[in-house]
Short mmCIF file of N, CA and C in Angstrom, two decimals:
data_model
loop_
_atom_site.label_atom_id
_atom_site.label_comp_id
_atom_site.label_asym_id
_atom_site.label_seq_id
_atom_site.Cartn_x
_atom_site.Cartn_y
_atom_site.Cartn_z
N MET G 153 15.41 -8.84 92.17
CA MET G 153 15.65 -7.98 91.09
C MET G 153 15.79 -8.77 89.80
N GLU G 154 16.35 -9.94 89.99
CA GLU G 154 16.47 -10.78 88.81
C GLU G 154 15.10 -11.13 88.29
N THR G 155 14.17 -11.35 89.08
CA THR G 155 12.83 -11.67 88.60
C THR G 155 12.23 -10.49 87.86
N ARG G 156 12.55 -9.31 88.38
CA ARG G 156 12.02 -8.13 87.69
C ARG G 156 12.72 -7.99 86.33
N GLN G 157 14.01 -8.18 86.30
CA GLN G 157 14.73 -8.09 85.04
C GLN G 157 14.33 -9.24 84.12
N THR G 158 14.08 -10.36 84.70
CA THR G 158 13.65 -11.50 83.90
C THR G 158 12.27 -11.23 83.34
N GLN G 159 11.43 -10.65 84.19
CA GLN G 159 10.09 -10.32 83.73
C GLN G 159 10.16 -9.26 82.64
N THR G 160 10.95 -8.29 82.86
CA THR G 160 11.08 -7.22 81.87
C THR G 160 11.69 -7.79 80.60
N GLY G 161 12.65 -8.68 80.73
CA GLY G 161 13.24 -9.32 79.56
C GLY G 161 12.22 -10.18 78.83
N GLU G 162 11.41 -10.88 79.62
CA GLU G 162 10.38 -11.70 79.01
C GLU G 162 9.32 -10.84 78.34
N GLU G 163 8.99 -9.71 78.97
CA GLU G 163 8.01 -8.80 78.38
C GLU G 163 8.56 -8.19 77.09
N LEU G 164 9.85 -7.87 77.14
CA LEU G 164 10.48 -7.32 75.93
C LEU G 164 10.50 -8.38 74.82
N ASN G 165 10.82 -9.59 75.20
CA ASN G 165 10.82 -10.68 74.22
C ASN G 165 9.42 -10.89 73.65
N ALA G 166 8.43 -10.86 74.52
CA ALA G 166 7.05 -11.05 74.08
C ALA G 166 6.64 -9.90 73.17
N ALA G 167 7.00 -8.68 73.52
CA ALA G 167 6.67 -7.52 72.69
C ALA G 167 7.37 -7.62 71.34
N LEU G 168 8.64 -8.02 71.38
CA LEU G 168 9.37 -8.18 70.12
C LEU G 168 8.77 -9.29 69.26
N LEU G 169 8.36 -10.36 69.90
CA LEU G 169 7.72 -11.45 69.16
C LEU G 169 6.40 -10.99 68.53
N ARG G 170 5.64 -10.17 69.26
CA ARG G 170 4.38 -9.65 68.69
C ARG G 170 4.67 -8.75 67.49
N LYS G 171 5.69 -7.88 67.64
CA LYS G 171 6.07 -6.99 66.54
C LYS G 171 6.55 -7.80 65.33
N MET G 172 7.34 -8.84 65.61
CA MET G 172 7.82 -9.68 64.52
C MET G 172 6.65 -10.40 63.84
N HIS G 173 5.68 -10.85 64.67
CA HIS G 173 4.52 -11.51 64.11
C HIS G 173 3.72 -10.55 63.22
N LYS G 174 3.54 -9.29 63.67
CA LYS G 174 2.84 -8.28 62.86
C LYS G 174 3.59 -8.02 61.55
N MET G 175 4.92 -7.92 61.64
CA MET G 175 5.73 -7.68 60.45
C MET G 175 5.63 -8.87 59.48
N ASP G 176 5.62 -10.07 60.04
CA ASP G 176 5.46 -11.26 59.21
C ASP G 176 4.10 -11.24 58.50
N LEU G 177 3.06 -10.83 59.23
CA LEU G 177 1.72 -10.73 58.62
C LEU G 177 1.72 -9.68 57.51
N ILE G 178 2.34 -8.55 57.77
CA ILE G 178 2.40 -7.47 56.76
C ILE G 178 3.15 -7.95 55.53
N ARG G 179 4.30 -8.62 55.74
CA ARG G 179 5.08 -9.14 54.61
C ARG G 179 4.27 -10.18 53.83
N THR G 180 3.56 -11.04 54.55
CA THR G 180 2.76 -12.07 53.89
C THR G 180 1.66 -11.44 53.05
N VAL G 181 0.96 -10.46 53.60
CA VAL G 181 -0.10 -9.77 52.87
C VAL G 181 0.49 -9.06 51.65
N ALA G 182 1.64 -8.40 51.84
CA ALA G 182 2.29 -7.69 50.72
C ALA G 182 2.69 -8.68 49.62
N CYS G 183 3.24 -9.83 50.04
CA CYS G 183 3.62 -10.85 49.05
C CYS G 183 2.39 -11.37 48.31
N VAL G 184 1.31 -11.60 49.03
CA VAL G 184 0.08 -12.09 48.40
C VAL G 184 -0.45 -11.03 47.41
N LEU G 185 -0.42 -9.75 47.82
CA LEU G 185 -0.88 -8.69 46.91
C LEU G 185 0.00 -8.60 45.66
N VAL G 186 1.31 -8.68 45.85
CA VAL G 186 2.22 -8.63 44.71
C VAL G 186 1.96 -9.83 43.79
N ALA G 187 1.77 -11.00 44.37
CA ALA G 187 1.49 -12.19 43.56
C ALA G 187 0.16 -12.03 42.82
N ALA G 188 -0.86 -11.46 43.49
CA ALA G 188 -2.16 -11.25 42.85
C ALA G 188 -2.04 -10.26 41.69
N VAL G 189 -1.31 -9.17 41.91
CA VAL G 189 -1.10 -8.19 40.84
C VAL G 189 -0.33 -8.82 39.67
N ALA G 190 0.67 -9.62 39.98
CA ALA G 190 1.44 -10.29 38.93
C ALA G 190 0.56 -11.25 38.15
N LEU G 191 -0.30 -12.01 38.83
CA LEU G 191 -1.18 -12.95 38.15
C LEU G 191 -2.20 -12.23 37.28
N VAL G 192 -2.78 -11.15 37.79
CA VAL G 192 -3.75 -10.39 37.01
C VAL G 192 -3.07 -9.75 35.80
N SER G 193 -1.89 -9.19 36.03
CA SER G 193 -1.14 -8.59 34.92
C SER G 193 -0.81 -9.64 33.87
N ALA G 194 -0.39 -10.81 34.33
CA ALA G 194 -0.06 -11.88 33.39
C ALA G 194 -1.31 -12.31 32.63
N ALA G 195 -2.44 -12.37 33.33
CA ALA G 195 -3.69 -12.79 32.68
C ALA G 195 -4.12 -11.77 31.63
N VAL G 196 -3.80 -10.50 31.84
CA VAL G 196 -4.20 -9.46 30.90
C VAL G 196 -3.14 -9.29 29.80
N VAL G 197 -1.87 -9.28 30.20
CA VAL G 197 -0.79 -8.97 29.27
C VAL G 197 -0.49 -10.14 28.33
N LEU G 198 -0.49 -11.35 28.83
CA LEU G 198 -0.12 -12.50 28.01
C LEU G 198 -1.03 -12.70 26.79
N PRO G 199 -2.36 -12.61 26.93
CA PRO G 199 -3.18 -12.75 25.71
C PRO G 199 -2.90 -11.63 24.70
N ARG G 200 -2.70 -10.42 25.20
CA ARG G 200 -2.39 -9.31 24.28
C ARG G 200 -1.04 -9.53 23.62
N ALA G 201 -0.08 -9.97 24.41
CA ALA G 201 1.25 -10.23 23.85
C ALA G 201 1.16 -11.36 22.82
N SER G 202 0.38 -12.36 23.13
CA SER G 202 0.21 -13.47 22.18
C SER G 202 -0.43 -12.97 20.89
N SER G 203 -1.43 -12.11 21.02
CA SER G 203 -2.09 -11.53 19.85
C SER G 203 -1.11 -10.70 19.03
N ILE G 204 -0.30 -9.92 19.70
CA ILE G 204 0.70 -9.08 19.02
C ILE G 204 1.71 -9.96 18.30
N LEU G 205 2.16 -11.00 18.98
CA LEU G 205 3.13 -11.91 18.36
C LEU G 205 2.52 -12.65 17.16
N THR G 206 1.26 -13.03 17.27
CA THR G 206 0.58 -13.69 16.15
C THR G 206 0.48 -12.74 14.96
N ASN G 207 0.11 -11.49 15.23
CA ASN G 207 0.03 -10.49 14.15
C ASN G 207 1.41 -10.24 13.54
N ALA G 208 2.42 -10.19 14.37
CA ALA G 208 3.78 -9.98 13.86
C ALA G 208 4.20 -11.16 13.00
N ASP G 209 3.86 -12.37 13.43
CA ASP G 209 4.20 -13.56 12.66
C ASP G 209 3.48 -13.55 11.31
N ASN G 210 2.21 -13.18 11.31
CA ASN G 210 1.45 -13.09 10.05
C ASN G 210 2.06 -12.05 9.12
N THR G 211 2.46 -10.93 9.68
CA THR G 211 3.07 -9.86 8.88
C THR G 211 4.39 -10.34 8.27
N VAL G 212 5.18 -11.03 9.07
CA VAL G 212 6.46 -11.55 8.56
C VAL G 212 6.21 -12.56 7.44
N ASN G 213 5.20 -13.40 7.60
CA ASN G 213 4.87 -14.39 6.55
C ASN G 213 4.43 -13.69 5.26
N GLU G 214 3.61 -12.63 5.39
CA GLU G 214 3.17 -11.88 4.21
C GLU G 214 4.35 -11.19 3.54
N LEU G 215 5.23 -10.61 4.34
CA LEU G 215 6.41 -9.96 3.77
C LEU G 215 7.31 -10.97 3.07
N SER G 216 7.41 -12.14 3.65
CA SER G 216 8.21 -13.20 3.02
C SER G 216 7.61 -13.59 1.68
N ALA G 217 6.29 -13.68 1.60
CA ALA G 217 5.63 -14.02 0.33
C ALA G 217 5.88 -12.93 -0.71
N VAL G 218 5.82 -11.67 -0.28
CA VAL G 218 6.07 -10.56 -1.21
C VAL G 218 7.51 -10.60 -1.71
N VAL G 219 8.44 -10.87 -0.80
CA VAL G 219 9.85 -10.96 -1.20
C VAL G 219 10.04 -12.10 -2.20
N ASP G 220 9.39 -13.23 -1.96
CA ASP G 220 9.49 -14.37 -2.89
C ASP G 220 8.97 -13.98 -4.27
N GLN G 221 7.85 -13.26 -4.30
CA GLN G 221 7.29 -12.83 -5.58
C GLN G 221 8.22 -11.85 -6.29
N LEU G 222 8.82 -10.94 -5.52
CA LEU G 222 9.74 -9.98 -6.13
C LEU G 222 11.00 -10.67 -6.66
N GLN G 223 11.41 -11.74 -6.01
CA GLN G 223 12.58 -12.47 -6.47
C GLN G 223 12.29 -13.20 -7.77
N GLN G 224 11.04 -13.53 -8.03
CA GLN G 224 10.68 -14.25 -9.24
C GLN G 224 10.57 -13.32 -10.45
N VAL G 225 10.49 -12.00 -10.20
CA VAL G 225 10.37 -11.05 -11.30
C VAL G 225 11.73 -10.87 -11.97
N ASP G 226 11.72 -10.95 -13.30
CA ASP G 226 12.95 -10.76 -14.07
C ASP G 226 13.00 -9.29 -14.50
N PHE G 227 13.63 -8.47 -13.65
CA PHE G 227 13.66 -7.04 -13.89
C PHE G 227 14.46 -6.69 -15.15
N ILE G 228 15.47 -7.46 -15.45
CA ILE G 228 16.29 -7.17 -16.63
C ILE G 228 15.46 -7.39 -17.90
N ALA G 229 14.76 -8.50 -17.96
CA ALA G 229 13.92 -8.78 -19.14
C ALA G 229 12.80 -7.74 -19.24
N MET G 230 12.24 -7.36 -18.10
CA MET G 230 11.18 -6.37 -18.09
C MET G 230 11.71 -5.03 -18.61
N SER G 231 12.91 -4.66 -18.17
CA SER G 231 13.53 -3.42 -18.61
C SER G 231 13.81 -3.46 -20.11
N GLU G 232 14.29 -4.60 -20.60
CA GLU G 232 14.55 -4.74 -22.03
C GLU G 232 13.25 -4.67 -22.82
N GLY G 233 12.20 -5.27 -22.30
CA GLY G 233 10.89 -5.21 -22.96
C GLY G 233 10.37 -3.78 -23.03
N ILE G 234 10.52 -3.04 -21.95
CA ILE G 234 10.08 -1.64 -21.93
C ILE G 234 10.90 -0.82 -22.92
N THR G 235 12.20 -1.08 -22.98
CA THR G 235 13.06 -0.37 -23.91
C THR G 235 12.64 -0.67 -25.35
N GLU G 236 12.38 -1.93 -25.65
CA GLU G 236 11.96 -2.32 -27.00
C GLU G 236 10.61 -1.69 -27.34
N LEU G 237 9.69 -1.69 -26.38
CA LEU G 237 8.37 -1.09 -26.60
C LEU G 237 8.51 0.40 -26.87
N THR G 238 9.38 1.07 -26.13
CA THR G 238 9.62 2.50 -26.33
C THR G 238 10.22 2.75 -27.71
N ARG G 239 11.17 1.93 -28.12
CA ARG G 239 11.80 2.08 -29.43
C ARG G 239 10.77 1.88 -30.54
N ALA G 240 9.96 0.82 -30.41
CA ALA G 240 8.94 0.55 -31.44
C ALA G 240 7.91 1.68 -31.48
N GLY G 241 7.52 2.18 -30.33
CA GLY G 241 6.57 3.30 -30.28
C GLY G 241 7.15 4.55 -30.92
N SER G 242 8.42 4.78 -30.68
CA SER G 242 9.08 5.95 -31.26
C SER G 242 9.15 5.82 -32.78
N GLU G 243 9.47 4.62 -33.27
CA GLU G 243 9.51 4.40 -34.71
C GLU G 243 8.12 4.58 -35.32
N SER G 244 7.10 4.08 -34.66
CA SER G 244 5.72 4.21 -35.16
C SER G 244 5.32 5.68 -35.22
N LEU G 245 5.66 6.44 -34.19
CA LEU G 245 5.34 7.87 -34.19
C LEU G 245 6.10 8.60 -35.30
N THR G 246 7.34 8.23 -35.51
CA THR G 246 8.13 8.85 -36.58
C THR G 246 7.52 8.54 -37.94
N ASP G 247 7.14 7.28 -38.16
CA ASP G 247 6.51 6.90 -39.42
C ASP G 247 5.18 7.62 -39.61
N ALA G 248 4.37 7.69 -38.55
CA ALA G 248 3.07 8.37 -38.65
C ALA G 248 3.26 9.85 -38.93
N ALA G 249 4.24 10.48 -38.30
CA ALA G 249 4.50 11.89 -38.56
C ALA G 249 4.94 12.10 -40.00
N ALA G 250 5.77 11.21 -40.54
CA ALA G 250 6.20 11.31 -41.94
C ALA G 250 5.02 11.18 -42.88
N GLU G 251 4.13 10.22 -42.61
CA GLU G 251 2.94 10.05 -43.44
C GLU G 251 2.03 11.26 -43.35
N LEU G 252 1.90 11.84 -42.16
CA LEU G 252 1.06 13.02 -41.99
C LEU G 252 1.63 14.19 -42.78
N ILE G 253 2.94 14.37 -42.75
CA ILE G 253 3.58 15.45 -43.52
C ILE G 253 3.38 15.21 -45.01
N LYS G 254 3.50 13.97 -45.43
CA LYS G 254 3.30 13.63 -46.86
C LYS G 254 1.87 13.96 -47.27
N THR G 255 0.91 13.60 -46.42
CA THR G 255 -0.50 13.87 -46.72
C THR G 255 -0.77 15.37 -46.76
N LEU G 256 -0.22 16.12 -45.84
CA LEU G 256 -0.40 17.57 -45.82
C LEU G 256 0.18 18.20 -47.09
N ARG G 257 1.32 17.74 -47.54
CA ARG G 257 1.92 18.26 -48.78
C ARG G 257 1.01 17.96 -49.98
N GLN G 258 0.44 16.76 -49.98
CA GLN G 258 -0.46 16.41 -51.08
C GLN G 258 -1.71 17.29 -51.05
N LEU G 259 -2.20 17.58 -49.84
CA LEU G 259 -3.37 18.46 -49.73
C LEU G 259 -3.03 19.88 -50.18
N GLN G 260 -1.80 20.31 -49.94
CA GLN G 260 -1.38 21.64 -50.36
C GLN G 260 -1.28 21.71 -51.89
N ASP G 261 -0.97 20.60 -52.52
CA ASP G 261 -0.82 20.57 -53.96
C ASP G 261 -2.17 20.59 -54.69
N ILE G 262 -3.24 20.30 -53.98
CA ILE G 262 -4.57 20.28 -54.62
C ILE G 262 -5.00 21.72 -54.89
N ASP G 263 -5.48 21.95 -56.13
CA ASP G 263 -5.99 23.26 -56.52
C ASP G 263 -7.50 23.22 -56.28
N PHE G 264 -7.93 23.74 -55.12
CA PHE G 264 -9.33 23.65 -54.74
C PHE G 264 -10.22 24.51 -55.63
N GLU G 265 -9.69 25.59 -56.17
CA GLU G 265 -10.48 26.43 -57.07
C GLU G 265 -10.78 25.66 -58.36
N ALA G 266 -9.75 24.99 -58.89
CA ALA G 266 -9.96 24.22 -60.12
C ALA G 266 -10.90 23.05 -59.84
N LEU G 267 -10.77 22.44 -58.68
CA LEU G 267 -11.66 21.33 -58.31
C LEU G 267 -13.10 21.83 -58.22
N SER G 268 -13.29 22.99 -57.61
CA SER G 268 -14.63 23.55 -57.48
C SER G 268 -15.21 23.88 -58.86
N GLU G 269 -14.36 24.42 -59.73
CA GLU G 269 -14.80 24.74 -61.08
C GLU G 269 -15.17 23.48 -61.85
N SER G 270 -14.39 22.43 -61.66
CA SER G 270 -14.68 21.15 -62.32
C SER G 270 -15.99 20.56 -61.83
N ILE G 271 -16.26 20.70 -60.54
CA ILE G 271 -17.52 20.18 -59.98
C ILE G 271 -18.68 20.97 -60.55
N ASP G 272 -18.53 22.29 -60.65
CA ASP G 272 -19.60 23.10 -61.25
C ASP G 272 -19.84 22.70 -62.71
N ASN G 273 -18.76 22.47 -63.46
CA ASN G 273 -18.90 22.05 -64.86
C ASN G 273 -19.59 20.69 -64.94
N LEU G 274 -19.20 19.76 -64.06
CA LEU G 274 -19.83 18.44 -64.04
C LEU G 274 -21.31 18.57 -63.72
N ASN G 275 -21.64 19.47 -62.84
CA ASN G 275 -23.02 19.69 -62.44
C ASN G 275 -23.80 20.23 -63.65
N THR G 276 -23.21 21.12 -64.39
CA THR G 276 -23.87 21.69 -65.57
C THR G 276 -24.07 20.61 -66.63
N VAL G 277 -23.04 19.82 -66.88
CA VAL G 277 -23.13 18.76 -67.88
C VAL G 277 -24.16 17.72 -67.46
N SER G 278 -24.13 17.30 -66.18
CA SER G 278 -25.08 16.28 -65.74
C SER G 278 -26.50 16.82 -65.77
N GLY G 279 -26.66 18.12 -65.52
CA GLY G 279 -28.00 18.71 -65.62
C GLY G 279 -28.49 18.67 -67.06
N GLY G 280 -27.60 18.99 -68.00
CA GLY G 280 -27.97 18.95 -69.41
C GLY G 280 -28.30 17.53 -69.85
N MET G 281 -27.56 16.57 -69.41
CA MET G 281 -27.81 15.18 -69.78
C MET G 281 -29.12 14.70 -69.16
N ALA G 282 -29.40 15.16 -67.98
CA ALA G 282 -30.65 14.75 -67.33
C ALA G 282 -31.83 15.29 -68.11
N ARG G 283 -31.73 16.52 -68.59
CA ARG G 283 -32.81 17.07 -69.40
C ARG G 283 -32.93 16.34 -70.73
N LEU G 284 -31.78 15.93 -71.27
CA LEU G 284 -31.77 15.22 -72.52
C LEU G 284 -32.48 13.88 -72.40
N PHE G 285 -32.30 13.20 -71.28
CA PHE G 285 -32.92 11.87 -71.07
C PHE G 285 -34.27 11.99 -70.37
N GLY G 286 -34.77 13.18 -70.17
CA GLY G 286 -36.11 13.38 -69.65
C GLY G 286 -36.24 13.37 -68.15
N ARG G 287 -35.22 13.57 -67.50
CA ARG G 287 -35.31 13.65 -66.02
C ARG G 287 -35.23 15.10 -65.64
N LYS G 288 -36.00 15.43 -64.64
CA LYS G 288 -35.96 16.79 -64.14
C LYS G 288 -34.98 16.87 -62.99
N LYS G 289 -34.37 17.99 -62.98
CA LYS G 289 -33.40 18.17 -61.92
C LYS G 289 -34.01 18.87 -60.75
#
């Protein structure tokens, strides 16, 4: 009976060893597949990540250059210059408006009827003088 139990024990051990061997093969294949997927992912993701990081670095450098340029701008002096320009423009417009009003008043003071009559008289006199000196009108 011991031989039968020993045989059965040996058969059980052999069966368990076969099952363990199959499980080891399955684990090995699974590990190889996981490693292959990780390598392929790394081969695809790393260049893209590198490209993204390079673009981010370039963007940061450009932003840094813009910040440097903005720091060099003297906003107070620029504001004062704009204020002075606005004041000078306002004074120029005020002066021009005053001159325009002065000119309009002078135009209102002109007697256009008397001017027209004077031009007609001048025309008559010059016509008479032209006839006197022998020119035809």
